[in-house]
Coordinates of C-alpha atoms and ligand atoms in Angstrom, one line a residue:
M22 CA 25.0 21.6 -63.7
D23 CA 22.8 19.9 -61.1
V24 CA 21.1 17.0 -62.8
L25 CA 18.7 16.7 -59.8
T26 CA 17.1 20.1 -60.5
A27 CA 18.2 21.6 -63.8
L28 CA 16.6 19.4 -66.5
S29 CA 13.2 20.0 -68.1
N30 CA 10.2 17.7 -68.2
K31 CA 9.5 19.3 -71.7
S32 CA 12.7 18.0 -73.2
D33 CA 13.7 14.5 -74.4
Y34 CA 17.5 14.6 -74.3
S35 CA 19.5 12.6 -76.9
K36 CA 22.3 10.3 -75.9
N37 CA 24.9 12.9 -77.0
Q38 CA 23.1 15.6 -74.9
L39 CA 23.1 13.2 -71.9
Q40 CA 26.8 12.6 -72.4
L41 CA 27.3 16.4 -72.1
I42 CA 24.9 16.7 -69.2
V43 CA 26.8 13.9 -67.2
G44 CA 30.1 15.6 -68.1
A45 CA 28.8 19.0 -66.8
W46 CA 27.5 17.3 -63.6
I47 CA 30.9 15.7 -63.0
L48 CA 32.7 19.0 -63.4
G49 CA 30.1 20.6 -61.1
S50 CA 31.4 18.5 -58.3
L51 CA 34.4 20.9 -58.2
V52 CA 32.1 23.7 -56.9
E53 CA 29.6 21.6 -54.9
K54 CA 29.5 22.7 -51.3
K55 CA 27.7 19.7 -49.9
A56 CA 27.0 16.4 -51.6
K57 CA 23.3 15.9 -52.2
I58 CA 23.5 12.1 -52.6
S59 CA 24.5 10.1 -49.6
L60 CA 27.2 7.6 -50.5
T61 CA 26.1 5.5 -47.6
N62 CA 22.6 4.7 -48.8
G63 CA 21.8 6.9 -51.8
D64 CA 19.4 9.1 -49.9
V65 CA 18.5 12.5 -51.5
A66 CA 16.4 14.9 -49.4
E67 CA 13.1 15.9 -50.9
E68 CA 14.1 19.6 -51.0
D69 CA 17.3 18.7 -52.9
Y70 CA 15.7 17.4 -56.1
D71 CA 12.9 18.3 -58.5
K72 CA 10.7 15.5 -59.8
G73 CA 10.5 17.1 -63.2
S74 CA 14.2 17.0 -63.6
L75 CA 14.7 13.6 -62.1
Y76 CA 12.3 11.7 -64.3
S77 CA 13.4 13.7 -67.4
L78 CA 16.9 12.3 -66.7
L79 CA 15.7 8.7 -66.0
Y80 CA 13.4 8.4 -69.1
A81 CA 16.1 9.9 -71.4
L82 CA 18.5 7.4 -69.9
Y83 CA 16.2 4.4 -70.4
R84 CA 15.6 5.3 -74.0
S85 CA 19.2 6.1 -74.8
M86 CA 20.4 2.8 -73.3
G87 CA 18.1 1.0 -75.8
D88 CA 18.2 -2.8 -75.3
V89 CA 20.1 -3.9 -72.3
R90 CA 21.0 -7.3 -70.7
D91 CA 19.3 -8.6 -67.6
E92 CA 21.3 -10.7 -65.1
H93 CA 20.9 -13.8 -67.3
G94 CA 21.9 -12.1 -70.5
K95 CA 18.3 -11.7 -71.8
R96 CA 17.8 -8.5 -73.8
Y97 CA 15.0 -6.1 -73.0
E98 CA 14.4 -2.3 -72.9
F99 CA 14.1 -0.9 -69.4
T100 CA 10.7 0.8 -69.4
F101 CA 8.9 0.0 -66.1
N102 CA 9.8 2.7 -63.6
T103 CA 8.0 0.5 -61.0
W104 CA 9.2 -1.3 -57.8
G105 CA 6.2 -3.6 -57.9
Y106 CA 5.9 -6.7 -55.8
T107 CA 5.8 -10.5 -56.0
W108 CA 2.3 -11.8 -56.7
P109 CA 0.4 -12.4 -53.4
E110 CA -0.6 -16.1 -53.2
A111 CA -4.0 -15.1 -51.9
W112 CA -4.7 -13.4 -55.2
G113 CA -4.6 -16.7 -57.2
P114 CA -2.3 -17.6 -60.1
S115 CA 0.5 -15.2 -61.0
P116 CA 0.0 -13.2 -64.2
T117 CA 3.7 -13.2 -64.9
K118 CA 6.6 -15.7 -65.4
S119 CA 10.0 -15.7 -63.8
S120 CA 11.5 -15.3 -67.3
M121 CA 10.0 -11.8 -67.7
P122 CA 12.7 -9.2 -66.6
E123 CA 10.1 -6.5 -65.6
R124 CA 7.6 -8.9 -64.0
Y125 CA 7.3 -7.1 -60.7
G126 CA 6.2 -3.9 -62.5
Q127 CA 3.8 -6.1 -64.5
N128 CA 2.4 -7.6 -61.3
A129 CA 1.8 -4.1 -59.9
Y130 CA -0.3 -3.1 -62.9
A131 CA -2.2 -6.4 -62.9
G132 CA -2.7 -6.0 -59.2
L133 CA -4.7 -2.8 -59.7
Y134 CA -7.4 -5.0 -61.3
H135 CA -7.2 -8.1 -59.1
F136 CA -10.2 -7.0 -56.9
K137 CA -13.3 -9.2 -57.3
E138 CA -15.6 -6.1 -57.5
V139 CA -13.4 -4.7 -60.3
Q140 CA -13.5 -7.9 -62.2
E141 CA -17.3 -8.0 -61.9
Y142 CA -17.5 -4.4 -63.1
V143 CA -15.4 -5.2 -66.2
A144 CA -17.3 -8.4 -66.9
A145 CA -20.6 -6.5 -66.7
R146 CA -19.4 -4.3 -69.6
D147 CA -18.0 -7.2 -71.6
G148 CA -14.5 -5.9 -70.9
K149 CA -15.2 -2.6 -72.8
V150 CA -14.1 -0.1 -70.1
H151 CA -12.1 3.1 -70.4
V152 CA -9.0 3.6 -68.2
I153 CA -7.3 6.9 -67.6
E154 CA -3.8 6.6 -66.0
M155 CA -2.4 9.5 -64.1
G156 CA 1.4 9.3 -64.1
C157 CA 2.1 6.5 -66.7
G158 CA 5.8 7.0 -67.1
T159 CA 6.9 5.3 -70.3
G160 CA 3.5 3.6 -70.7
A161 CA 5.0 0.2 -70.1
G162 CA 2.2 -0.7 -67.7
A163 CA -0.5 0.7 -70.0
N164 CA 0.9 -1.5 -72.8
W165 CA 0.7 -4.6 -70.4
V166 CA -2.8 -3.8 -69.3
C167 CA -4.1 -3.2 -72.9
G168 CA -2.4 -6.4 -74.0
S169 CA -2.9 -8.9 -71.2
V170 CA -5.0 -7.6 -68.3
L171 CA -8.0 -5.7 -69.9
P172 CA -7.7 -6.8 -73.6
K173 CA -10.9 -5.0 -74.7
C174 CA -10.3 -1.7 -72.9
T175 CA -9.5 1.7 -74.2
Y176 CA -6.8 3.5 -72.3
E177 CA -5.4 7.1 -72.1
A178 CA -2.0 7.2 -70.5
I179 CA -0.9 10.6 -69.1
D180 CA 2.5 11.8 -67.8
M181 CA 4.1 15.2 -67.2
Q182 CA 7.4 13.9 -68.8
I183 CA 7.6 14.3 -72.5
A184 CA 10.4 11.7 -72.6
G185 CA 8.2 9.0 -71.1
I186 CA 5.3 9.9 -73.4
K187 CA 7.5 9.8 -76.5
T188 CA 8.6 6.2 -75.5
C189 CA 5.0 5.3 -75.1
Q190 CA 4.1 6.7 -78.6
R191 CA 7.1 5.0 -80.2
K192 CA 7.1 1.6 -78.5
F193 CA 3.6 0.9 -77.2
V194 CA 0.8 2.9 -78.9
P195 CA 1.4 1.1 -82.2
N196 CA 0.6 -2.3 -80.6
H197 CA -3.0 -1.6 -79.8
N198 CA -4.9 -0.5 -82.9
G199 CA -6.0 2.9 -81.6
R200 CA -7.0 1.6 -78.1
L201 CA -4.0 3.3 -76.4
K202 CA -3.5 7.0 -76.4
A203 CA -0.5 8.7 -74.7
T204 CA -0.9 12.3 -73.5
H205 CA 1.8 14.7 -72.3
S206 CA 0.3 16.8 -69.4
D207 CA 0.4 17.5 -65.8
A208 CA -2.3 15.1 -64.6
T209 CA -3.9 17.7 -62.3
R210 CA -4.5 20.0 -65.2
L211 CA -6.4 17.9 -67.8
S212 CA -9.1 19.1 -70.2
I213 CA -10.7 15.6 -70.5
P214 CA -14.4 15.9 -69.9
D215 CA -15.9 14.9 -66.5
G216 CA -17.0 11.3 -66.0
A217 CA -15.0 9.9 -68.9
A218 CA -13.4 7.0 -67.1
D219 CA -14.5 3.7 -65.6
F220 CA -11.1 3.4 -63.9
V221 CA -8.5 6.0 -63.0
A222 CA -5.3 4.1 -62.5
V223 CA -2.5 5.5 -60.3
N224 CA 0.6 3.3 -60.1
E225 CA 3.6 4.5 -58.1
T226 CA 2.9 8.0 -59.3
H227 CA 5.2 10.5 -57.6
V228 CA 2.6 12.2 -55.5
T229 CA 1.6 11.8 -51.8
E230 CA 5.3 11.6 -50.9
Y231 CA 5.3 13.8 -47.7
A232 CA 4.8 12.0 -44.4
G233 CA 1.5 12.6 -42.7
V234 CA 0.2 15.3 -45.0
V235 CA -1.9 15.8 -48.1
T236 CA -0.2 18.5 -50.1
A237 CA -2.0 21.0 -52.4
E238 CA -0.7 19.0 -55.4
D239 CA -2.1 15.8 -53.8
E240 CA -5.5 17.4 -53.3
R241 CA -5.6 18.6 -57.0
F242 CA -4.6 15.1 -58.0
F243 CA -7.4 13.3 -56.1
K244 CA -10.0 15.9 -57.1
T245 CA -9.0 15.3 -60.8
A246 CA -9.4 11.5 -60.3
H247 CA -12.8 12.1 -58.8
R248 CA -13.8 14.4 -61.7
L249 CA -12.7 12.0 -64.4
L250 CA -14.5 9.0 -63.0
K251 CA -18.0 8.0 -63.9
P252 CA -20.3 7.6 -60.9
G253 CA -19.7 4.1 -59.6
G254 CA -16.2 4.0 -61.3
Y255 CA -13.0 3.1 -59.4
L256 CA -9.8 4.7 -58.6
V257 CA -7.3 1.8 -58.4
W258 CA -4.1 3.0 -56.7
G259 CA -0.9 1.2 -55.8
N260 CA 2.2 2.7 -54.3
A261 CA 4.9 2.6 -51.6
I262 CA 4.6 5.9 -49.7
P263 CA 5.1 7.1 -46.1
D264 CA 2.9 4.9 -44.0
A265 CA 1.7 8.0 -42.2
T266 CA 0.3 9.4 -45.4
W267 CA -2.3 6.8 -46.2
K268 CA -4.7 7.8 -43.5
P269 CA -4.9 11.5 -44.4
C270 CA -5.2 10.6 -48.1
F271 CA -8.1 8.3 -47.4
A272 CA -9.8 11.0 -45.2
F273 CA -9.4 13.5 -48.1
L274 CA -10.8 11.1 -50.6
E275 CA -13.8 10.4 -48.4
S276 CA -14.3 14.2 -48.0
I277 CA -14.7 14.6 -51.8
G278 CA -17.2 11.9 -52.5
M279 CA -15.1 8.8 -52.8
K280 CA -15.3 5.6 -50.7
V281 CA -12.2 3.7 -49.8
E282 CA -13.7 0.1 -50.1
E283 CA -10.6 -2.1 -49.9
E284 CA -6.9 -1.8 -49.1
C285 CA -4.3 -4.6 -49.5
D286 CA -0.9 -4.3 -47.8
V287 CA 1.8 -5.8 -50.1
T288 CA 4.8 -4.4 -48.3
A289 CA 6.3 -7.8 -47.6
E290 CA 5.8 -8.8 -51.2
A291 CA 7.4 -5.5 -52.3
V292 CA 10.5 -6.1 -50.2
K293 CA 10.7 -9.7 -51.6
A294 CA 10.5 -8.3 -55.2
R295 CA 13.4 -5.9 -54.5
D296 CA 15.5 -8.7 -53.1
E297 CA 14.8 -10.9 -56.1
D298 CA 15.3 -8.0 -58.6
K299 CA 18.7 -6.9 -57.1
A300 CA 20.9 -8.7 -59.6
R301 CA 18.9 -7.2 -62.6
I302 CA 19.2 -3.7 -61.2
D303 CA 22.9 -4.1 -60.4
T304 CA 23.5 -5.3 -64.0
Y305 CA 21.5 -2.4 -65.4
V306 CA 23.3 0.2 -63.4
D307 CA 26.7 -1.3 -64.4
Q308 CA 25.7 -0.9 -68.1
C309 CA 24.6 2.7 -67.6
I310 CA 27.8 3.7 -65.9
E311 CA 29.8 2.0 -68.6
A312 CA 27.9 3.9 -71.4
F313 CA 28.9 7.4 -70.1
H314 CA 32.5 8.2 -70.9
A315 CA 32.8 11.1 -68.4
F316 CA 32.7 8.7 -65.5
K317 CA 36.2 7.6 -66.6
I318 CA 37.7 11.1 -65.9
P319 CA 40.3 10.5 -63.2
R320 CA 39.3 11.3 -59.6
L321 CA 36.2 13.5 -60.3
G322 CA 34.7 10.9 -62.6
G323 CA 35.1 8.2 -59.9
K324 CA 33.5 10.2 -57.2
R325 CA 30.4 11.0 -59.3
R326 CA 30.3 7.4 -60.5
L327 CA 29.8 6.2 -56.9
Q328 CA 27.1 8.8 -56.4
A329 CA 25.3 7.9 -59.7
E330 CA 25.4 4.2 -58.9
I331 CA 24.0 4.5 -55.4
A332 CA 21.4 7.1 -56.4
L333 CA 20.1 4.9 -59.3
K334 CA 20.0 1.9 -56.9
N335 CA 18.2 4.0 -54.3
F336 CA 15.5 5.1 -56.8
A337 CA 15.1 1.4 -57.5
R338 CA 14.8 0.6 -53.8
N339 CA 17.6 -1.8 -54.1
P340 CA 18.7 -3.7 -50.9
G341 CA 21.3 -1.6 -49.1
T342 CA 19.6 1.7 -49.9
N343 CA 17.6 4.1 -47.8
L344 CA 14.3 3.6 -49.7
Y345 CA 14.7 -0.2 -49.4
D346 CA 15.3 0.1 -45.6
N347 CA 12.2 2.4 -45.4
M348 CA 10.1 -0.5 -46.7
V349 CA 11.7 -3.1 -44.4
N350 CA 11.1 -1.0 -41.3
R351 CA 7.7 0.1 -42.6
T352 CA 8.3 3.8 -42.6
D353 CA 7.0 3.4 -46.2
T354 CA 4.3 0.8 -46.8
Y355 CA 3.1 -0.5 -50.2
K356 CA -0.6 -0.7 -50.5
V357 CA -3.0 -1.5 -53.4
V358 CA -6.4 0.2 -52.8
R359 CA -9.8 0.3 -54.4
V360 CA -11.7 3.5 -54.1
R361 CA -15.2 4.0 -55.5
K362 CA -16.8 7.2 -56.7
T363 CA -20.1 7.3 -55.0
P364 CA -22.7 6.1 -57.5
Ligands
SAM23 C1 8.0 6.3 -60.2 S1 7.4 6.9 -61.7 C2 6.2 5.7 -62.1 C3 5.8 5.7 -63.5 C4 4.8 4.5 -64.0 N1 3.6 4.6 -63.3 C5 5.5 3.2 -63.7 O1 5.0 2.5 -62.7 O2 6.4 2.8 -64.4 C6 6.4 8.3 -61.2 C7 5.8 9.1 -62.3 O3 4.8 10.0 -61.8 C8 4.8 11.1 -62.8 N2 4.1 12.2 -62.2 C9 4.3 12.7 -61.0 N3 3.5 13.8 -60.8 C10 2.7 13.9 -61.9 C11 1.7 14.8 -62.3 N4 1.2 15.8 -61.5 N5 1.1 14.6 -63.5 C12 1.6 13.6 -64.3 N6 2.6 12.7 -64.0 C13 3.1 12.9 -62.8 C14 6.3 11.3 -63.0 O4 6.5 12.1 -64.2 C15 6.8 9.9 -63.2 O5 6.7 9.4 -64.5

């Protein structure tokens, strides 16, 4: 069993199923010709994994772990699948406190709406704006925005992973009196009518990953964002992606009737967040490894344990991993951008 490619985005695996899947992955190391996960820095080549399988595994893992401890012993459920960043001083007072375990993810979502023009747009509608999020994960960010950032908005959160959407429906939708809806769909194949959204939010959604190119999926993604927006509405987009990919993405957006009005580079703040978050991520990974019995199988279990540890840390861009180094040397840059659909 190859957990990087074999799992389905239409399944929400139970803890028992995950135990079996991890066991099968460990036994699979007997026949693996070449390790896909680098033990040096956790790198996995793009062609060696499928994002449907990867996030299916991660969201089932987050849910099955339930409440975990942060590095100070505070209990929380790991739900933000977000690197995020420390709040830039130039943006004014921070919306989060140091006691909040997932504050960097919360900053990233609040940051999508920090722009003066966005705040004016919201104020002009007395806060009653409609947001569509493409790639919401578990909906942790949607919950934070509905509760604290845009407390009068309505919000449709969309992800291709049923496991993430089920977490949103269980944990977050009930908090908002019908204002938050969670939808399981590929965000490029939505039947939502044209012009439904004041804002399309894209936060660290796993698209635009290939250096220097806009793929066919990326094009479909941006065309959908354009279609969903009201004229004059905003695409608010934050992510750490290959630096060489921003320019072609902006050119494509401009070619379909969008104007890239503002871009903020928060790469330094994103690196700082990963430094400050390292102890929490290390503590989380330890708890995950401890929860899966098959890692205790002599020899084979130990080998896969090291791979699982470094891979989880790499996906979190923890210091010492490939994805962290990519931000430090600016192969990947983290930007927050405001793009307007031509009124
Ligand atoms: C790194 S996670 C970020 C999730 C969430 N935005 C957050 O910040 O916690 C990337 C997400 O993008 C989603 N995704 C990627 N391509 C997608 C698509 N075409 N349609 C819907 N979701 C997609 C994945 O399923 C995954 O949940």
